[in-house]
Short mmCIF file of C-alpha atoms in Angstrom, two decimals:
data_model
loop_
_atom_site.label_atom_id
_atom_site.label_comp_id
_atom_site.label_asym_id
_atom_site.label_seq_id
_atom_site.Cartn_x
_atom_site.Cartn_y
_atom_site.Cartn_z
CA UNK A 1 122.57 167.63 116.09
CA UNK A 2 119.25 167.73 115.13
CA UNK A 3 116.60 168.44 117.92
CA UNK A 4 112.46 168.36 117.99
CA UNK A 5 110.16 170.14 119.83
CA UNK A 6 106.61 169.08 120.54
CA UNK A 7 103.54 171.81 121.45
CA UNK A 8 100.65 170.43 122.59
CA UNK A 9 97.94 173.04 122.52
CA UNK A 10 94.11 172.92 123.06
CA UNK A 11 93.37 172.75 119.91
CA UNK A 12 96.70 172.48 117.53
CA UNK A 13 99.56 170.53 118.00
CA UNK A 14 102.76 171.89 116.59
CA UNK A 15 105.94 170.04 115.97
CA UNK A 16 109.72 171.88 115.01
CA UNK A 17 112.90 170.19 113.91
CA UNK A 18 116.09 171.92 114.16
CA UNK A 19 119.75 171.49 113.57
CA UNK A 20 122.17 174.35 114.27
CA UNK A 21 119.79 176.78 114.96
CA UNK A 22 118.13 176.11 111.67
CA UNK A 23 114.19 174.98 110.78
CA UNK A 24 114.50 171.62 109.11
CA UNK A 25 110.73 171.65 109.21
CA UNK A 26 107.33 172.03 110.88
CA UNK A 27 104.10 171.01 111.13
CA UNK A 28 100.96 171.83 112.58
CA UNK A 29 97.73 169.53 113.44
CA UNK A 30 94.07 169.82 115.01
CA UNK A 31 94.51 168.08 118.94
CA UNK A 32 91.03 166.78 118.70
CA UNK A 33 90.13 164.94 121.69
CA UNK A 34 93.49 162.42 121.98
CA UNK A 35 96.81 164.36 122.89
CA UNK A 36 99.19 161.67 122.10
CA UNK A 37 97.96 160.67 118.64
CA UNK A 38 97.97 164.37 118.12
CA UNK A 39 101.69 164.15 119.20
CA UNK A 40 102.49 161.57 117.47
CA UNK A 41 101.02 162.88 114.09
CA UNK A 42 102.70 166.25 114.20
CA UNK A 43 106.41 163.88 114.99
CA UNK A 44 105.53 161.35 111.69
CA UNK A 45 104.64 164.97 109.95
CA UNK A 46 107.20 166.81 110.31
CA UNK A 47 109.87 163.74 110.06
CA UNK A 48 108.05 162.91 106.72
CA UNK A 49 109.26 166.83 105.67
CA UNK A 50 112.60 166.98 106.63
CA UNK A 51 112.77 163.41 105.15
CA UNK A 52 114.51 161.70 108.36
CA UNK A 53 113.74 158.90 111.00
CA UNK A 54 113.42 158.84 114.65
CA UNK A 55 116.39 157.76 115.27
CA UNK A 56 118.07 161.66 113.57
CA UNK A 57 116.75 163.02 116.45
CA UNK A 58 118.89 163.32 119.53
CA UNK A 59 116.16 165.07 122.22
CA UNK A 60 112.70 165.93 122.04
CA UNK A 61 110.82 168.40 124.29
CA UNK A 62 107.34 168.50 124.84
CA UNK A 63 105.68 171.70 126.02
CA UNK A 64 101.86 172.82 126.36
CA UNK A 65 98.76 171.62 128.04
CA UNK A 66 99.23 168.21 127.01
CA UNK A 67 103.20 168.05 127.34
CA UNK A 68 103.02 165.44 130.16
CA UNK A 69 101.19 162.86 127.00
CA UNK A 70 104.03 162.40 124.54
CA UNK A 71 106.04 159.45 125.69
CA UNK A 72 108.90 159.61 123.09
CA UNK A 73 109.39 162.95 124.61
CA UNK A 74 113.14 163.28 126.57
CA UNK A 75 111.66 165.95 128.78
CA UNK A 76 108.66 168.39 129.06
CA UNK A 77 109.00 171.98 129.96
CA UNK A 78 106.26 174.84 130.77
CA UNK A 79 104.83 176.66 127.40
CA UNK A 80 105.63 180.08 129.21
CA UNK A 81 109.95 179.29 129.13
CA UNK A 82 109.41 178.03 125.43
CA UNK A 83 107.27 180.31 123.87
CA UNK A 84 109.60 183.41 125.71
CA UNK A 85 112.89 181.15 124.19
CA UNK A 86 111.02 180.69 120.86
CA UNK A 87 110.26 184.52 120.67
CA UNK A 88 114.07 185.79 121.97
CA UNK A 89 115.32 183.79 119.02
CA UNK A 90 113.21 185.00 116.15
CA UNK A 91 113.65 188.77 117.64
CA UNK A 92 116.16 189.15 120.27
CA UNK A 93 115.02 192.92 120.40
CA UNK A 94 111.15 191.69 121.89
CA UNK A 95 110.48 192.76 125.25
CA UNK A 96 106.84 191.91 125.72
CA UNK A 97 105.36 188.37 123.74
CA UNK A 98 101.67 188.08 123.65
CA UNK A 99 100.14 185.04 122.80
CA UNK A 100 96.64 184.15 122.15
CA UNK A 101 96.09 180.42 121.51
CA UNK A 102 93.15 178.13 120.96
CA UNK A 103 91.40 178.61 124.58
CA UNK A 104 93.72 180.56 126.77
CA UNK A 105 96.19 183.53 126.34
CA UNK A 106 99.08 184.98 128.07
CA UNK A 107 101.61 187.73 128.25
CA UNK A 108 105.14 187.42 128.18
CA UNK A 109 107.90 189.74 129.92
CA UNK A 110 111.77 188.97 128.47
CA UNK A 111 114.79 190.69 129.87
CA UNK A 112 117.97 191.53 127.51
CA UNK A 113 118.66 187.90 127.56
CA UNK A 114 115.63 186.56 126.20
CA UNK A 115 114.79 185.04 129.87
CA UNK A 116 111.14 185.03 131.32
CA UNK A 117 111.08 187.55 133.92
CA UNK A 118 107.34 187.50 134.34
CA UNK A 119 103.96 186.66 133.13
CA UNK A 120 100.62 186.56 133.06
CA UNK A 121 97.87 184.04 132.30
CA UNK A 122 94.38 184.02 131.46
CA UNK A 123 93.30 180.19 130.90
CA UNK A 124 90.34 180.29 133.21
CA UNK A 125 87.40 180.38 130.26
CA UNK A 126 87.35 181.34 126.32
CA UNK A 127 86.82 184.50 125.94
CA UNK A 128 89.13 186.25 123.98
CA UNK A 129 90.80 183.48 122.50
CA UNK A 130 90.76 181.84 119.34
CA UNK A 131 88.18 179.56 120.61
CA UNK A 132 85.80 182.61 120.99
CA UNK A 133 86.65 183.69 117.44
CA UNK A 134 85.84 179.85 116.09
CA UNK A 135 82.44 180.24 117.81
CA UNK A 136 81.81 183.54 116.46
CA UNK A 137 83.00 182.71 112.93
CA UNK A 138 80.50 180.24 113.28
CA UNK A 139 77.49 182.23 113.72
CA UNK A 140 78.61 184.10 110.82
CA UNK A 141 78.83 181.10 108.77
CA UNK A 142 82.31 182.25 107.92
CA UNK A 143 85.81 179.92 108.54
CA UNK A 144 87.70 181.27 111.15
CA UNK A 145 90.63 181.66 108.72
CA UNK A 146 88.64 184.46 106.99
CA UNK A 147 87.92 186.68 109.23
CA UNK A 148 90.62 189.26 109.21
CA UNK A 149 89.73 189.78 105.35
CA UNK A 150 86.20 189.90 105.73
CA UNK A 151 86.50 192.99 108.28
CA UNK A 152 88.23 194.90 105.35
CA UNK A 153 85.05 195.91 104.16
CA UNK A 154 84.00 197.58 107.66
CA UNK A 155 82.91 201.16 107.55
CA UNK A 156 83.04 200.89 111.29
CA UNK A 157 82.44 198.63 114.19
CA UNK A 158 79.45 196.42 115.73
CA UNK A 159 79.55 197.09 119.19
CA UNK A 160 79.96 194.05 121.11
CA UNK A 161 79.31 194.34 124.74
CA UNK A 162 80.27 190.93 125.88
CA UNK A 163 82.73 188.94 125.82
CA UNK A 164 81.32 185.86 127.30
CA UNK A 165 81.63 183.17 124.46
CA UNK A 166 77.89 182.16 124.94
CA UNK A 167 76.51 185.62 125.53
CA UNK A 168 78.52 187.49 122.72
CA UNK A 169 77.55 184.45 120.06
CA UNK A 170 73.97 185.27 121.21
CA UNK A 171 74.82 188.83 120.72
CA UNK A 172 76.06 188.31 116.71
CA UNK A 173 73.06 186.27 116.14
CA UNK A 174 70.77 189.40 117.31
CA UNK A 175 72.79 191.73 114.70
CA UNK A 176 72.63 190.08 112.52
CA UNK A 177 69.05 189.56 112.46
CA UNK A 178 68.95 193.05 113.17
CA UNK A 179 70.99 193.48 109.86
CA UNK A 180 74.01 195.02 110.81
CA UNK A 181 76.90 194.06 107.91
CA UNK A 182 78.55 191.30 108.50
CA UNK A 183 82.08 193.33 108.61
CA UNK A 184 81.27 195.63 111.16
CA UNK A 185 80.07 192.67 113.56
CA UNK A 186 83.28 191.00 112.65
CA UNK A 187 85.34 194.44 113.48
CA UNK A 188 83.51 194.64 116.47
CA UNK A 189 84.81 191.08 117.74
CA UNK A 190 88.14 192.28 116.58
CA UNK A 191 88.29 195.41 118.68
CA UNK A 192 86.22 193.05 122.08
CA UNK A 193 89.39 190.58 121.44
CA UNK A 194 92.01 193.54 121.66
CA UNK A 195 90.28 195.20 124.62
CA UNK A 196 90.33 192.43 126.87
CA UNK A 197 94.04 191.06 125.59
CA UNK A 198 95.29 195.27 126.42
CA UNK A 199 93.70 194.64 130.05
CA UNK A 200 95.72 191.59 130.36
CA UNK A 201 99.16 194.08 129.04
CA UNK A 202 98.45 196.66 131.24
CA UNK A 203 98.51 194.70 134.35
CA UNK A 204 101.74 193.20 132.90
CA UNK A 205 102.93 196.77 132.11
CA UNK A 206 103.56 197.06 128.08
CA UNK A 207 107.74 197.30 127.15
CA UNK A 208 108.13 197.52 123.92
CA UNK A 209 108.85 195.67 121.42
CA UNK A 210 105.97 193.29 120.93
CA UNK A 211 105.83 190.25 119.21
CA UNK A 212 101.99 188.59 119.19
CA UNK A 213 102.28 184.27 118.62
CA UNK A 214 99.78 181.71 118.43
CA UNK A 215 96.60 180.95 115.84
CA UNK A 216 95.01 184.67 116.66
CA UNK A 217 98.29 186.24 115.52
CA UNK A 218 97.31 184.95 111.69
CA UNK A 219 94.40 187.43 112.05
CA UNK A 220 95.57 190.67 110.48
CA UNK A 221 91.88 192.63 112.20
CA UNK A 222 92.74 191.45 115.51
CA UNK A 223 96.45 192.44 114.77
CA UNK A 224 95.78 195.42 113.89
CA UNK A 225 93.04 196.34 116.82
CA UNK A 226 95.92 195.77 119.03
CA UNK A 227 98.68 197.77 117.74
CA UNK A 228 95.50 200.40 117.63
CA UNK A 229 94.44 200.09 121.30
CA UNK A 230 98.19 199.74 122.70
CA UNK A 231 99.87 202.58 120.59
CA UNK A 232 102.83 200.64 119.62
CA UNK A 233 103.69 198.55 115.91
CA UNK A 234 103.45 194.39 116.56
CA UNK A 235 105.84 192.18 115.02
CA UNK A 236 104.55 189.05 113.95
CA UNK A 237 106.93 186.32 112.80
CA UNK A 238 106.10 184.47 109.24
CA UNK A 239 104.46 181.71 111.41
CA UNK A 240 102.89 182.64 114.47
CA UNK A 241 101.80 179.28 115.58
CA UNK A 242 104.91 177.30 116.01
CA UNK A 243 106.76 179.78 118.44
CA UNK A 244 106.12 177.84 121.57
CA UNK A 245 107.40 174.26 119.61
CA UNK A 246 110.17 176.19 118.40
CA UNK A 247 111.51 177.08 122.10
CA UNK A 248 110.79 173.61 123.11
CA UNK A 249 113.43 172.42 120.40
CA UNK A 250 115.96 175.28 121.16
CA UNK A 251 116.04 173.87 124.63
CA UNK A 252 116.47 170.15 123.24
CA UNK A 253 119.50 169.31 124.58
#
């Protein structure tokens, strides 16, 4: 039986097909400002790869912000039960899944079984996310995508004392006038991003092991920052992004 799974982020969408427990294929697209076309791009996408029709699927879930938009979806279930099922079956070992998406980010507790057993949220502004990054990246008149290699050539780190996405991009723009390197203002971000996401842990408590999903994971700086500031090694799985559309098609059925 072949099953689909549809994440509707902020600002990606993410679609998964699997049979047996196996990837047949995924695909990943910008939201933009129209959910359902999103939807329905990532679907024609990722049947396109896996070179099969509509009608090879048995049962789609939808999950994420705009779950409730995809109408050729069977069902739609909370991003918080399919990233945790998405993350149990790429590690069953991972106790703790962080996940830092396009404008909101979360923490994850699984028991033994790979069920949610708690959670916390932080979706109320950007900071922190990968939508604070994208503004910062552009102020440095970098792509967003190259930020974890630009901060290899840090000596050390700008200090950043806000995260407030409009006050900390004012912040960048003043050192770098002031002509601190680039690097260190991007290490800076890096360590501001891992500060506020090990605030969010610690009211969670940390269990090890961790697994870090979503866009930020791709970022090896922020990665790294992390495993730095909570003492404990960060698994990341070969792609990040797709966890949450992966759960939604293990529990397509």
């Amino acid at each position: 039986m072949i099953t689909a799974g549809i994440d509707v982020g902020s600002l990606t969408t993410e679609a998964v097909l699997l049979q047996d427990r196996e990837i047949l294929a995924y695909s990943i697209v910008k939201t933009g400002s129209r959910a359902r076309l999103a939807a329905e791009q990532a679907f024609e996408e990722v049947l396109e790869k896996a070179k099969i029709k509509f009608s090879d699927v048995s049962f789609v879930v939808a999950t994420g912000y705009g779950r409730m938009g995809v109408p050729f979806a069977s069902r739609q279930v909370t991003e918080i039960t399919c990233h945790g099922r998405g993350a149990a079956f790429l590690s069953p070992r991972v106790r703790t899944v962080i996940d830092i998406g396009g404008q909101d980010s979360k923490v994850i507790r699984l028991d033994e079984q790979g069920n949610v057993v708690d959670f916390l949220m932080n979706d109320k502004c950007a900071a922190g996310t990968g939508r604070f990054l994208e503004v910062m990246a552009q102020a440095l008149e970098l792509p967003v995508t190259a930020l974890g290699e630009a901060e290899r050539e840090a000596r050390r780190a700008a200090e950043i004392s806000s995260m407030c996405t409009v006050f900390a991009e004012s912040e960048v723009v003043s050192l770098i006038a002031q002509g601190v390197p680039r690097a260190e203002i991007i290490r800076g971000l890096h360590r501001a991003v891992a500060a506020r996401t090990t605030a969010l842990v610690s009211r969670l408590g940390l269990v090890p092991e961790v697994m870090m999903t979503g866009g930020v994971a791709k970022n090896p700086g922020v990665v790294s920052a992390l495993s730095e500031k909570l003492g404990v090694e960060i698994f990341v799985p070969p792609e990040p992004q797709i966890v949450g559309a992966l759960g939604a098609a293990l529990l397509a059925r």
